[in-house]
mmCIF file of C-alpha atoms in Angstrom:
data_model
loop_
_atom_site.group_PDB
_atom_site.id
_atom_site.type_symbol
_atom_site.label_atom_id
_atom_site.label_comp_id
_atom_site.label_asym_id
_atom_site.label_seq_id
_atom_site.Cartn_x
_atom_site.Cartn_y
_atom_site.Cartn_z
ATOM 1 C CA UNK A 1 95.294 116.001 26.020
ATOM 2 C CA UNK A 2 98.912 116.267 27.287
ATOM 3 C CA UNK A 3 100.319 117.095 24.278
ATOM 4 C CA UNK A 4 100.936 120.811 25.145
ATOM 5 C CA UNK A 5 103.039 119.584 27.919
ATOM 6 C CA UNK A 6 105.899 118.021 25.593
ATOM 7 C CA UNK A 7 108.842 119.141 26.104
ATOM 8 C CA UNK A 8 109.319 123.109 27.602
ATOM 9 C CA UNK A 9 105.962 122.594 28.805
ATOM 10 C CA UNK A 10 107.087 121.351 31.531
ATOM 11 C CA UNK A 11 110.148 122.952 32.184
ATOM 12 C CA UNK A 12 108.361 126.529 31.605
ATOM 13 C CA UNK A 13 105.103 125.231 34.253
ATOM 14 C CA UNK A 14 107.494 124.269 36.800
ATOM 15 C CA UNK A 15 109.943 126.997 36.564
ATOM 16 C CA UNK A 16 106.486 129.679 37.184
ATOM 17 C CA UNK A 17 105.241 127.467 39.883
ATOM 18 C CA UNK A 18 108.373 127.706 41.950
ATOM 19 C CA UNK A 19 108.627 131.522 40.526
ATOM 20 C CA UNK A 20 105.288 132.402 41.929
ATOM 21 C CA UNK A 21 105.744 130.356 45.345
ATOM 22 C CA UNK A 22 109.193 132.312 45.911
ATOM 23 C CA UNK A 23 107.406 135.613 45.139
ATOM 24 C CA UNK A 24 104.689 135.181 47.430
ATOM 25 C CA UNK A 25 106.829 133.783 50.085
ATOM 26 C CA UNK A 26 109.373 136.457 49.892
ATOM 27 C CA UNK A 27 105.755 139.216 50.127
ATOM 28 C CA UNK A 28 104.706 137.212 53.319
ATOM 29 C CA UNK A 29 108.103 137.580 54.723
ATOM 30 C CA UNK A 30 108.521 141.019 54.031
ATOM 31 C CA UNK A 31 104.914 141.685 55.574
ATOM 32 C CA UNK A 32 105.777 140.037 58.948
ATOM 33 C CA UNK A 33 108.903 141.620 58.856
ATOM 34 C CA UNK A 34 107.441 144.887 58.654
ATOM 35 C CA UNK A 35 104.643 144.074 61.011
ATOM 36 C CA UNK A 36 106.759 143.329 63.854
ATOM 37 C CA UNK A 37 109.489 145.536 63.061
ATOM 38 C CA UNK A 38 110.213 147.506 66.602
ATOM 39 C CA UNK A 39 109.641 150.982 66.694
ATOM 40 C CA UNK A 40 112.986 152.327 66.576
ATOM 41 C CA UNK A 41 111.988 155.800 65.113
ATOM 42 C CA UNK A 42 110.276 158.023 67.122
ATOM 43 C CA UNK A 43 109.624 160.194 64.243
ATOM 44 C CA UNK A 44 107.672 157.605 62.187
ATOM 45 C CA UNK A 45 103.862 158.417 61.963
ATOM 46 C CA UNK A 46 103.726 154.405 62.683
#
């Protein structure tokens, strides 16, 4: 059942899990950041 897991397996499914977990953090954080960004251009249709 495991065998798949031998060896990269499990180097490759951790390396995507902390991939993808980075990327969405990083999408959250740029979404609050842009969310409560002040408004610090008049000009902006914002």
């Amino acid at each position: 059942m495991y065998h798949w897991m031998a060896g990269w397996g499990w180097f490759w499914m951790s390396f995507m899990m902390v991939f993808w977990v980075f990327v969405l953090g990083a999408v959250v954080y740029a979404a609050v950041k842009l969310a409560n960004r002040p408004p610090t251009n008049p000009k902006s249709p914002s």
